[in-house]
mmCIF file of C-alpha atoms (C1' of nucleotides) in Angstrom:
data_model
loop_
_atom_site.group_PDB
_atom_site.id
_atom_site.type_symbol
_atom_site.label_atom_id
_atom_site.label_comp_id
_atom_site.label_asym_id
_atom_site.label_seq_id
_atom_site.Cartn_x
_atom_site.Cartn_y
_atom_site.Cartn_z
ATOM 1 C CA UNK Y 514 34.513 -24.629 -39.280
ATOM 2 C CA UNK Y 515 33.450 -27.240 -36.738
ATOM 3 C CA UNK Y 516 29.896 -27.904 -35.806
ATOM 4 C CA UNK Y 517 28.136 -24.705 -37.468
ATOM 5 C CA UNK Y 518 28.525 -26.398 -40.613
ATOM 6 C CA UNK Y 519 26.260 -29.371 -39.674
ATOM 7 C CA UNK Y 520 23.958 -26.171 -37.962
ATOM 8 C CA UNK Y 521 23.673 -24.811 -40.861
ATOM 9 C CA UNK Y 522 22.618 -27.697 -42.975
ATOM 10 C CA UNK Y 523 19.968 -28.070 -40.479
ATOM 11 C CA UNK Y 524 18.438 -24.880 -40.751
ATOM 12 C CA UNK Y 525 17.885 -25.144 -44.750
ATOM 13 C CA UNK Y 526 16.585 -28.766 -44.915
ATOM 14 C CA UNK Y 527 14.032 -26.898 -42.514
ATOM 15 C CA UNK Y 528 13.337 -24.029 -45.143
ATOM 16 C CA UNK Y 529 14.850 -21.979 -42.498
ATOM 17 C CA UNK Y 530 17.259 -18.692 -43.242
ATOM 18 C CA UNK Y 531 20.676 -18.752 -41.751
ATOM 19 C CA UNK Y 532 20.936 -16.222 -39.256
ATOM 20 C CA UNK Y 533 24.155 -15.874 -36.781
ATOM 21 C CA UNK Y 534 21.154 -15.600 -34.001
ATOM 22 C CA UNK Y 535 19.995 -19.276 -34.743
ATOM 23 C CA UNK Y 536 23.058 -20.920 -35.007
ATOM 24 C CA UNK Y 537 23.999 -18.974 -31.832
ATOM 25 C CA UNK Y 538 20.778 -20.533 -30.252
ATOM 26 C CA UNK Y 539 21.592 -23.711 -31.714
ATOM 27 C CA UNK Y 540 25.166 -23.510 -30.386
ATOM 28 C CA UNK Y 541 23.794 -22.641 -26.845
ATOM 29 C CA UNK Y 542 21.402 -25.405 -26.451
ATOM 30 C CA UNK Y 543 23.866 -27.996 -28.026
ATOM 31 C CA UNK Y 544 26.448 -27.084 -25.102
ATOM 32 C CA UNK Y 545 24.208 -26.978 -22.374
ATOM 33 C CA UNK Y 546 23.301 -30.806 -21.802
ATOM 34 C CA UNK Y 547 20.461 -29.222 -19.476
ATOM 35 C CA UNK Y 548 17.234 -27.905 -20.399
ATOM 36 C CA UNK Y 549 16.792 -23.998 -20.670
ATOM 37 C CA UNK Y 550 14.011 -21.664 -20.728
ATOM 38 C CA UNK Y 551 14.015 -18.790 -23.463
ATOM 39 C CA UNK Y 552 14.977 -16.418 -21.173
ATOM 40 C CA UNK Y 553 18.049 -18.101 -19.790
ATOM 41 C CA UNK Y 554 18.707 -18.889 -23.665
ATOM 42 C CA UNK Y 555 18.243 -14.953 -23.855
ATOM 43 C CA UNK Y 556 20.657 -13.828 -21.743
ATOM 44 C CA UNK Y 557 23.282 -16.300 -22.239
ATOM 45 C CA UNK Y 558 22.734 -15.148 -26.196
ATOM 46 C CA UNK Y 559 23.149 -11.355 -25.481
ATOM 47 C CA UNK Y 560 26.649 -11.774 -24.400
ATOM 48 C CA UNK Y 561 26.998 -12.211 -28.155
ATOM 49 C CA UNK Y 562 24.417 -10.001 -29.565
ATOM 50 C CA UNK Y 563 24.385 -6.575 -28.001
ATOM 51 C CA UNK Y 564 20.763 -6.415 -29.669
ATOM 52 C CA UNK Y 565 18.634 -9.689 -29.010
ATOM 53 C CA UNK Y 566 14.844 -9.196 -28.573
ATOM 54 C CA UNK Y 567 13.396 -12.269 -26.151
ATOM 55 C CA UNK Y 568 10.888 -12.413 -28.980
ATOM 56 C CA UNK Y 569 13.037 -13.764 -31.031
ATOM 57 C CA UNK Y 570 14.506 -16.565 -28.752
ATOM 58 C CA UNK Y 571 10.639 -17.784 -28.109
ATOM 59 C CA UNK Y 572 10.021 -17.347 -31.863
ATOM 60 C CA UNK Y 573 13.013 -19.497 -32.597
ATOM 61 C CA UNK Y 574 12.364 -21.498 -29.561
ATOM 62 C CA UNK Y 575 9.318 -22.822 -30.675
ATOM 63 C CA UNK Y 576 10.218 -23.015 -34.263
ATOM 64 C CA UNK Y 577 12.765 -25.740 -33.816
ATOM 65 C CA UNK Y 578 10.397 -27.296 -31.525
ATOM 66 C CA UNK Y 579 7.507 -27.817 -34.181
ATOM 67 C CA UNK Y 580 10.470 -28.935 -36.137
ATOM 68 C CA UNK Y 581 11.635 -31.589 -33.740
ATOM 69 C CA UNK Y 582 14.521 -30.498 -33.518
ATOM 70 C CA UNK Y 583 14.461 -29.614 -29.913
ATOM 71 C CA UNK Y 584 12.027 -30.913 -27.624
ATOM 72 C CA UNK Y 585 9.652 -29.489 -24.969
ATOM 73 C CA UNK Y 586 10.222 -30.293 -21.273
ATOM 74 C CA UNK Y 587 7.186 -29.899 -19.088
ATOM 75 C CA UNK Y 588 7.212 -28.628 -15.737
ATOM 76 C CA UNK Y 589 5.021 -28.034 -13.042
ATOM 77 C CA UNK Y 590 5.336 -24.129 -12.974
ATOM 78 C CA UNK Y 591 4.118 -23.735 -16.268
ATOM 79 C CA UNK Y 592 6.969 -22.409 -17.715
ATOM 80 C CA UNK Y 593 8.686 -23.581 -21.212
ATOM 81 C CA UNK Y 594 11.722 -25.346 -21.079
ATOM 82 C CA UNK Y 595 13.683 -26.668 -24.242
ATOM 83 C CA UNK Y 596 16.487 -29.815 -24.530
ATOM 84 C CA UNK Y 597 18.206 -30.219 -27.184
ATOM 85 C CA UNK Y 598 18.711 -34.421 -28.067
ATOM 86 C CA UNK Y 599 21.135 -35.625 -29.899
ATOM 87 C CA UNK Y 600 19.904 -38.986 -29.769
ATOM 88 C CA UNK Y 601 17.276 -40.065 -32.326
ATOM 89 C CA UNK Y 602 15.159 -42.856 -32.399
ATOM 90 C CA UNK Y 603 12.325 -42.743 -30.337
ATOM 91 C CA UNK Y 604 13.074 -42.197 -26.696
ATOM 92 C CA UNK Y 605 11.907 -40.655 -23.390
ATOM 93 C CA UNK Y 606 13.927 -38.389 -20.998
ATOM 94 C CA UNK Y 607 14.335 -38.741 -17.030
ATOM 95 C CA UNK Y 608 15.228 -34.527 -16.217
ATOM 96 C CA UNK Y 609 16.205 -33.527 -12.846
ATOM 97 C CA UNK Y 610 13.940 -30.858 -11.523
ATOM 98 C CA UNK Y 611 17.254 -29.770 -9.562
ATOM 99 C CA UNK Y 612 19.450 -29.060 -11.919
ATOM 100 C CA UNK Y 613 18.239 -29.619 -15.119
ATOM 101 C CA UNK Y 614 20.289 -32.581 -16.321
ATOM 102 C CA UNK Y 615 18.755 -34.190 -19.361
ATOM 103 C CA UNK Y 616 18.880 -38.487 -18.995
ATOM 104 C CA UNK Y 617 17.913 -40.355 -22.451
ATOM 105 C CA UNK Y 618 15.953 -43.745 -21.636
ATOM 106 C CA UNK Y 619 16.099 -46.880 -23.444
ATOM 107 C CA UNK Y 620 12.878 -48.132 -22.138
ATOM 108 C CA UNK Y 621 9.456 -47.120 -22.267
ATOM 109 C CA UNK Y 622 7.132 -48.892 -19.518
ATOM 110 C CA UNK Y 623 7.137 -46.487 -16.597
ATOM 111 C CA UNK Y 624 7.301 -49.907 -14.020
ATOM 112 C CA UNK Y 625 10.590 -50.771 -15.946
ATOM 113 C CA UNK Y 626 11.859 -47.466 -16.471
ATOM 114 C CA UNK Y 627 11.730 -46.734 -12.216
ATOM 115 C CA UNK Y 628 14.293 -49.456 -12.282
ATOM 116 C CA UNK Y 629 16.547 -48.974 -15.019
ATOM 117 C CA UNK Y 630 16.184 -45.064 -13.692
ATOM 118 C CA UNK Y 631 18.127 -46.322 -10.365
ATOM 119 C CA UNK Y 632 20.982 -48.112 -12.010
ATOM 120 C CA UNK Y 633 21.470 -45.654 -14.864
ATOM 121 C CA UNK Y 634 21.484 -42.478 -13.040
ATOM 122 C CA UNK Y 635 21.587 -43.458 -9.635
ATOM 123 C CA UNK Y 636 18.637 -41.083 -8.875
ATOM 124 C CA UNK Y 637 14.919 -40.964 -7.665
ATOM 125 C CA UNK Y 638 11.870 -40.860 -9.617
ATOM 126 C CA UNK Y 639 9.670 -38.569 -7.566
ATOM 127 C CA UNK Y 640 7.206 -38.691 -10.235
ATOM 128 C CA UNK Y 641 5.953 -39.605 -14.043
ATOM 129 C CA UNK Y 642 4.121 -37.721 -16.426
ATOM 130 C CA UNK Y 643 2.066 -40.367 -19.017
ATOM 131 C CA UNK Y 644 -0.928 -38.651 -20.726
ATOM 132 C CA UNK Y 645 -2.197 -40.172 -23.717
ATOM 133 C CA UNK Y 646 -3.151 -37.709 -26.232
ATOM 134 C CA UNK Y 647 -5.432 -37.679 -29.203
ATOM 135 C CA UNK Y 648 -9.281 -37.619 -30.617
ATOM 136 C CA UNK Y 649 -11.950 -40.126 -29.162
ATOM 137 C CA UNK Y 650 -13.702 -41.936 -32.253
ATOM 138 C CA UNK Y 651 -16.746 -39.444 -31.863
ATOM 139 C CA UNK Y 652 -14.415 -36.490 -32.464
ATOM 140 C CA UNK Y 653 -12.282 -38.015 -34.931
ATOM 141 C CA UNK Y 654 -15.064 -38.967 -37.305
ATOM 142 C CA UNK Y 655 -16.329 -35.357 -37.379
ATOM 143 C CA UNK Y 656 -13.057 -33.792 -37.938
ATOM 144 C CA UNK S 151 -28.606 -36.800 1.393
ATOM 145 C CA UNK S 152 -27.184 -38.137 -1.214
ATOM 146 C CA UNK S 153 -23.397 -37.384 -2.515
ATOM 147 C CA UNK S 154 -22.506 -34.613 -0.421
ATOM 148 C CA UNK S 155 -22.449 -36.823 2.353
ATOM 149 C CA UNK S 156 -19.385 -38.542 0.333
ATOM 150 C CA UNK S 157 -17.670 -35.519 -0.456
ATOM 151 C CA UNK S 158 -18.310 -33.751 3.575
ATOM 152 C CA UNK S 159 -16.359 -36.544 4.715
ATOM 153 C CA UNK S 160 -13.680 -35.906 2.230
ATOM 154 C CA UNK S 161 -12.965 -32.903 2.689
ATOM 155 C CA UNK S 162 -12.624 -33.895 6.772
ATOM 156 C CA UNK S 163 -10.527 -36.561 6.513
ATOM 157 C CA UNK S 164 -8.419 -34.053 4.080
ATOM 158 C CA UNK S 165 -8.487 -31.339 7.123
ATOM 159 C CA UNK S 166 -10.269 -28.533 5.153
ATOM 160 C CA UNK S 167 -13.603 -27.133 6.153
ATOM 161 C CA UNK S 168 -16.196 -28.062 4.631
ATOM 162 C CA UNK S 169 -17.473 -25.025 2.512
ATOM 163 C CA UNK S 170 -20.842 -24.725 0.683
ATOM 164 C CA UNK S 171 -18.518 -23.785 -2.294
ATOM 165 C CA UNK S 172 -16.058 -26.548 -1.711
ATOM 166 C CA UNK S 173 -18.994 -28.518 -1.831
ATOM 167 C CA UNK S 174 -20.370 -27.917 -5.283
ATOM 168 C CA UNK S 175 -17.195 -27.376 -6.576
ATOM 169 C CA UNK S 176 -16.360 -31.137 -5.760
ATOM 170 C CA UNK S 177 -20.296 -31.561 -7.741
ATOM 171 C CA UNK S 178 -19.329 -30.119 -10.672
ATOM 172 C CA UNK S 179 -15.942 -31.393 -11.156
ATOM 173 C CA UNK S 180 -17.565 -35.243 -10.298
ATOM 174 C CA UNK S 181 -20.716 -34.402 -13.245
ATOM 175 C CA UNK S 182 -18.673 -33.459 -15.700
ATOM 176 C CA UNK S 183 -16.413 -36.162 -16.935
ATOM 177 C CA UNK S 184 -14.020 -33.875 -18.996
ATOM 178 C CA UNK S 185 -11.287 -31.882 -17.535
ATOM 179 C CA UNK S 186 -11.920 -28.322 -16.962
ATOM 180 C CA UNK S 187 -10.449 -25.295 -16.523
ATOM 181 C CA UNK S 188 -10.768 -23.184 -13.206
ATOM 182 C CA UNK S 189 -12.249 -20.534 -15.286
ATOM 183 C CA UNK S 190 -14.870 -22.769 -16.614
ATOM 184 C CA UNK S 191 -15.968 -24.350 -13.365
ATOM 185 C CA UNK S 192 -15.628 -20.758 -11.756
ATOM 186 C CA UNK S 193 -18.386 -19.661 -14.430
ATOM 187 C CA UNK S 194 -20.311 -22.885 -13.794
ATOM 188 C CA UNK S 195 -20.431 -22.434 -10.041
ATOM 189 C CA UNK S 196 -21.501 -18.718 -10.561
ATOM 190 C CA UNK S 197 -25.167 -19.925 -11.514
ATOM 191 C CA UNK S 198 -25.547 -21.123 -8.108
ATOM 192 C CA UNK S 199 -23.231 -18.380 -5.901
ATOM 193 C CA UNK S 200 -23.506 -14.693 -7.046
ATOM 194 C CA UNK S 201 -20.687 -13.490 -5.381
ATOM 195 C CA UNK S 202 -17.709 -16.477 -5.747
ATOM 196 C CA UNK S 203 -14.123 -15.054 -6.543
ATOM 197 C CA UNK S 204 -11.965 -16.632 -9.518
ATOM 198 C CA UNK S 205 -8.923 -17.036 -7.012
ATOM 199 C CA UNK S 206 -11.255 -18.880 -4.577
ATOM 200 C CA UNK S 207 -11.618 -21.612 -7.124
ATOM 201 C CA UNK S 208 -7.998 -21.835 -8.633
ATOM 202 C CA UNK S 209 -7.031 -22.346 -4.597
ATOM 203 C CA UNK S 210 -9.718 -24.737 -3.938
ATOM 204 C CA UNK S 211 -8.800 -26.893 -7.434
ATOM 205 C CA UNK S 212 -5.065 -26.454 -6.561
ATOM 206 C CA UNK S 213 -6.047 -27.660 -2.996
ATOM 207 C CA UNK S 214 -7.583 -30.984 -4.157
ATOM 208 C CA UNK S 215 -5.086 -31.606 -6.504
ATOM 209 C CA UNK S 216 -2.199 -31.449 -4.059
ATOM 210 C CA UNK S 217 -4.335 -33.896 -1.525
ATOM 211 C CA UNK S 218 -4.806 -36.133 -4.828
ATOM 212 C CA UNK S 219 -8.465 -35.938 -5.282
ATOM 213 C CA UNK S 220 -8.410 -34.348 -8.502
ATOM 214 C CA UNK S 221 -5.524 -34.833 -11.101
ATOM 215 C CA UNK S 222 -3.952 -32.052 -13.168
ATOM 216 C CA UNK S 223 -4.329 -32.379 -17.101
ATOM 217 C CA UNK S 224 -1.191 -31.295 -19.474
ATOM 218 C CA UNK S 225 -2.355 -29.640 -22.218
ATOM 219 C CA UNK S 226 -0.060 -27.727 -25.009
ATOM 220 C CA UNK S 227 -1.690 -24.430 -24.077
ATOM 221 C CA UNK S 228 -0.222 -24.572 -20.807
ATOM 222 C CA UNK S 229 -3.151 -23.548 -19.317
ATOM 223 C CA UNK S 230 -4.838 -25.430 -16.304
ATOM 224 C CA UNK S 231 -6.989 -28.327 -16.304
ATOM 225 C CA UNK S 232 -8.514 -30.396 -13.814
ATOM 226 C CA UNK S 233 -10.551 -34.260 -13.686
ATOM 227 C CA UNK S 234 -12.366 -35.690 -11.098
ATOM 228 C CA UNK S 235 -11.149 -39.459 -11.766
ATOM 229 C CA UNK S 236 -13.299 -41.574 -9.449
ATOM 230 C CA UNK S 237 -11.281 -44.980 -10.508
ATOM 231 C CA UNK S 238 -8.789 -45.738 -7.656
ATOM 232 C CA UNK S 239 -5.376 -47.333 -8.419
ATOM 233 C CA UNK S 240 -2.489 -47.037 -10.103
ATOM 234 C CA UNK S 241 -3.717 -46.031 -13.655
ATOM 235 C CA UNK S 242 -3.328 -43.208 -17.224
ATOM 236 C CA UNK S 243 -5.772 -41.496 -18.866
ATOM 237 C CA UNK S 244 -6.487 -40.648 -22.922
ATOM 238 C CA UNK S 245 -7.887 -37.242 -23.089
ATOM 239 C CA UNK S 246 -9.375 -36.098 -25.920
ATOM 240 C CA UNK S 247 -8.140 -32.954 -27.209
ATOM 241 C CA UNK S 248 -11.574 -31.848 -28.981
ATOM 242 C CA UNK S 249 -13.973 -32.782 -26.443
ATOM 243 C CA UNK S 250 -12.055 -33.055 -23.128
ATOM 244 C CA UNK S 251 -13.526 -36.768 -22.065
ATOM 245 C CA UNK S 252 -11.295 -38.818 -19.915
ATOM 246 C CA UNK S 253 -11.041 -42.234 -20.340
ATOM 247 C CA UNK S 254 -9.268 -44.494 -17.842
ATOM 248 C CA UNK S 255 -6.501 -46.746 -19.168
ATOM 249 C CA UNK S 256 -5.892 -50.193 -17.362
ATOM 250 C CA UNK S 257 -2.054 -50.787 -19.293
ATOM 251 C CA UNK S 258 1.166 -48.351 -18.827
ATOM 252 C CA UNK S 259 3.252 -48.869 -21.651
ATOM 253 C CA UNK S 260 2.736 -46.484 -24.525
ATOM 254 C CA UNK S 261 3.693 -49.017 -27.368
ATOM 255 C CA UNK S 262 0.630 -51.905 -25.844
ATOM 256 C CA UNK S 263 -1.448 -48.760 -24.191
ATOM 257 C CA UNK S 264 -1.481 -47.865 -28.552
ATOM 258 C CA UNK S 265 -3.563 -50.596 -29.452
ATOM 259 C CA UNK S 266 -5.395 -50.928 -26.019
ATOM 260 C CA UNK S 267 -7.106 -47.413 -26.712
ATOM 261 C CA UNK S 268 -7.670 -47.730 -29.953
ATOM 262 C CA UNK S 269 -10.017 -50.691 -28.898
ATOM 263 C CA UNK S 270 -11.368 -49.092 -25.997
ATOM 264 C CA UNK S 271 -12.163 -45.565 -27.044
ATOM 265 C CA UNK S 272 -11.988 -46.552 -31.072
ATOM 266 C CA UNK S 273 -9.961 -43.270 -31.231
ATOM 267 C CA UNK S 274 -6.656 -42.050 -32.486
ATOM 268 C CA UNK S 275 -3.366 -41.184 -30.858
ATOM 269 C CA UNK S 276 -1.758 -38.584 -31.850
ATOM 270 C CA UNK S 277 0.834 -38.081 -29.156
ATOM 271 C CA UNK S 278 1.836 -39.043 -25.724
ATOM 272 C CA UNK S 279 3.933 -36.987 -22.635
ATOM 273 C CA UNK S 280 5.858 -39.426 -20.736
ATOM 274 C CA UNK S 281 7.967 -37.690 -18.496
ATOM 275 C CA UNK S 282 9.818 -38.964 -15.801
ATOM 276 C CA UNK S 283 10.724 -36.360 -13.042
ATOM 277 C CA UNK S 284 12.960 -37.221 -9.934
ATOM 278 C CA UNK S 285 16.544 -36.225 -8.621
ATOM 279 C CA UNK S 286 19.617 -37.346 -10.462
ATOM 280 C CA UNK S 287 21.731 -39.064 -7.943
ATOM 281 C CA UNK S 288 24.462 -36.064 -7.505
ATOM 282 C CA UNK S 289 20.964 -33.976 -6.749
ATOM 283 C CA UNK S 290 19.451 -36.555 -3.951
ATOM 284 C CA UNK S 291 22.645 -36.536 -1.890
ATOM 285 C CA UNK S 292 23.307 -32.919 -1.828
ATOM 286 C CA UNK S 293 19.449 -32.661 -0.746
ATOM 287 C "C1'" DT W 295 23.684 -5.963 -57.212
ATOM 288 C "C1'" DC W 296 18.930 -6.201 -56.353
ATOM 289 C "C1'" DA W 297 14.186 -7.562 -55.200
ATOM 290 C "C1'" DT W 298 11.702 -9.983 -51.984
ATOM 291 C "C1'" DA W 299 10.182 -12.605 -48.371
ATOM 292 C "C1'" DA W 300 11.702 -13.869 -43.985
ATOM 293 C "C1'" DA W 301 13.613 -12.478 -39.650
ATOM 294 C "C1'" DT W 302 14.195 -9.226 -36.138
ATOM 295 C "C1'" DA W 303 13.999 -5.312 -32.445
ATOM 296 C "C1'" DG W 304 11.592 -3.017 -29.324
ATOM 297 C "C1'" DA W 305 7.594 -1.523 -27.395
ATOM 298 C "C1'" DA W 306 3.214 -2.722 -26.062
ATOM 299 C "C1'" DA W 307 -0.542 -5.863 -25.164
ATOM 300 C "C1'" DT W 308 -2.345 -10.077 -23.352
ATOM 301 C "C1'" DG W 309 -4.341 -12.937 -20.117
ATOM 302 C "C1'" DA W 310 -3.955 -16.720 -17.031
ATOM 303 C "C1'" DT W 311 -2.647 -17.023 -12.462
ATOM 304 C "C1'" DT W 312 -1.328 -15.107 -7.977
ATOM 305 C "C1'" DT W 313 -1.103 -11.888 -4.258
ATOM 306 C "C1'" DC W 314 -3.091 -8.887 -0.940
ATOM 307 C "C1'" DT W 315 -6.266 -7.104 2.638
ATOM 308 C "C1'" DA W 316 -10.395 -6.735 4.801
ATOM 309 C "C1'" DT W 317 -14.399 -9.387 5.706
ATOM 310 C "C1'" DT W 318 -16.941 -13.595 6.387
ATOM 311 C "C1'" DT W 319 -17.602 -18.275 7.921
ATOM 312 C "C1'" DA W 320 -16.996 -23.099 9.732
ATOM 313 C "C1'" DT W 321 -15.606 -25.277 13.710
ATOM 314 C "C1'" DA W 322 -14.442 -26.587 18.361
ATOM 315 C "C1'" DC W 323 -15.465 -25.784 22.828
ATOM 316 C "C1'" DC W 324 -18.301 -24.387 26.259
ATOM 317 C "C1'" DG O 1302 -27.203 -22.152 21.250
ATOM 318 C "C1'" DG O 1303 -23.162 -18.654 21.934
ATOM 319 C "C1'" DT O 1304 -18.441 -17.467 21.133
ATOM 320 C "C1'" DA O 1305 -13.433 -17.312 19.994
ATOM 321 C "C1'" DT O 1306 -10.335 -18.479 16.421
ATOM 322 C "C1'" DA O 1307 -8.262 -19.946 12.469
ATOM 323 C "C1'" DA O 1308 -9.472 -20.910 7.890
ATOM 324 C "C1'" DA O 1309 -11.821 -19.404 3.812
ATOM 325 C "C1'" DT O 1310 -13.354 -15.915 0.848
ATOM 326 C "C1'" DA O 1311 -14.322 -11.577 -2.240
ATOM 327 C "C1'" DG O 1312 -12.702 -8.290 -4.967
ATOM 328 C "C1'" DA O 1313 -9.307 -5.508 -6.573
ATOM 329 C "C1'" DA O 1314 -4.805 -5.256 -8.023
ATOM 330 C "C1'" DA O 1315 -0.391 -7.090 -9.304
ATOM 331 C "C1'" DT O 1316 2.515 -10.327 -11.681
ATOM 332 C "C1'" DC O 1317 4.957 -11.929 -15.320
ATOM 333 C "C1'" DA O 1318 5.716 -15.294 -18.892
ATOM 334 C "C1'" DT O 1319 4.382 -15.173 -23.431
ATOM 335 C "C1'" DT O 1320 2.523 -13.047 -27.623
ATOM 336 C "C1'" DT O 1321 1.377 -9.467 -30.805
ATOM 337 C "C1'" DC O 1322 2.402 -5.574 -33.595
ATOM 338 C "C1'" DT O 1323 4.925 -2.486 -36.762
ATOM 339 C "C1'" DA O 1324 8.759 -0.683 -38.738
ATOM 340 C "C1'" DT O 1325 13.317 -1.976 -39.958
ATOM 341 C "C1'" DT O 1326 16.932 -5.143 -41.205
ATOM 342 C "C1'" DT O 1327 18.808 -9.157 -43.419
ATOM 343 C "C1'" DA O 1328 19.534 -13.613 -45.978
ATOM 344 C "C1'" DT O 1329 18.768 -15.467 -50.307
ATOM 345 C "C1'" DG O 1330 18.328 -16.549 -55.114
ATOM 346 C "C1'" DA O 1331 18.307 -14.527 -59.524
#
DNA sequence: TCATAAATAGAAATGATTTCTATTTATACC
DNA sequence: GGTATAAATAGAAATCATTTCTATTTATGA
């Protein structure tokens, strides 16, 4: 059978069990080239699974995040938001606080990226997040 | 006197009144040059007002951000986090993730910004967030 | 087939942030 | 300086996404 196969595989290089509920997840976020919170994941899971705890989905959620296997979208509200990227390599994202819609960028300079933003989606950057994060050299030396 | 003459005028030329809390509030955020949280400022602000509500300084600090005189920090706890950034300009920051200091960085591409902060705050990086938020084009029009 | 650790359900707790209402205060105008 | 008015505030209460907890179930490897 198709892609739960490769699924699978994932979730034991991980040291992860196979469960029906994370390839479901897996499934879910692999189909949905938008980025979800756990609840929507929830719900759109318990059409399969008459019993589905939202623990579970954040649990998960956040497991395949630490993983890298899905990544974290920030928003302004606060709330968590996963993607799941099938691209590799290292890359940055351009998501459309309308509806969700997941953009992988080539480049990484925010002045160049406005640009190549235009052509390649057509769209408008309303704003970019770039924090640098990490442990001044007074911290780092006592850690 | 001295800076509250600066920050009276700010808060006019914003439109907001100019509060004795709005005031020191504008203080503390300007002494300390680490983000904070509106629960710490809230507790620092206390010393000097006995009776100053919580809410009072989450609106005040969500105020001044939205007018652009304070910037928003991400941090992986999703809680919030403020920094009075006195440097005008187009610019980043490195925050520290230990002790919360904010340093300004002149360059905007992760790759070059790398090596620029490990000269200028002799630190380490251990991660960036660039994001890139806008409207995808099918999102713009329909707006 | 079984033992075991991992995963899960479901209820309950958490805690940062927001909302609400009555009261206070800064401001503009006289 | 005195006053009307809208903005700002206190304090309590609500919100609600996320996390914790415990008992039960399940995947896995022998």
């Amino acid at each position: 059978m198709e892609p739960n196969t490769a699924y699978h595989a994932l979730l034991k290089n991980l040291g992860l069990k196979v469960t029906p509920k994370r390839l479901a997840l897996l499934s879910v976020l692999e189909e949905e080239h938008r980025y979800l919170s756990p609840e929507e994941v929830w719900k759109k899971l318990r059409r399969s699974f008459k019993s589905l705890g939202l623990p579970t989905v954040y649990r998960n959620m956040e497991e395949l995040e630490c993983h890298g296997v899905i990544s974290k979208v920030l928003h302004s509200n606060r709330k968590l938001y996963y993607y799941f990227c099938p691209k590799t390599g290292h890359h940055h994202h351009f998501v459309c606080m309308e509806c969700r819609i997941v953009e992988d960028l080539s480049v990484c300079a925010v002045r160049e990226m406005e640009k190549e933003i235009k052509r390649q989606v057509n769209g408008t950057v309303t704003s970019h997040i770039l924090q640098v994060n990490g442990l001044c050299g007074n911290c780092a030396e006592k850690l």
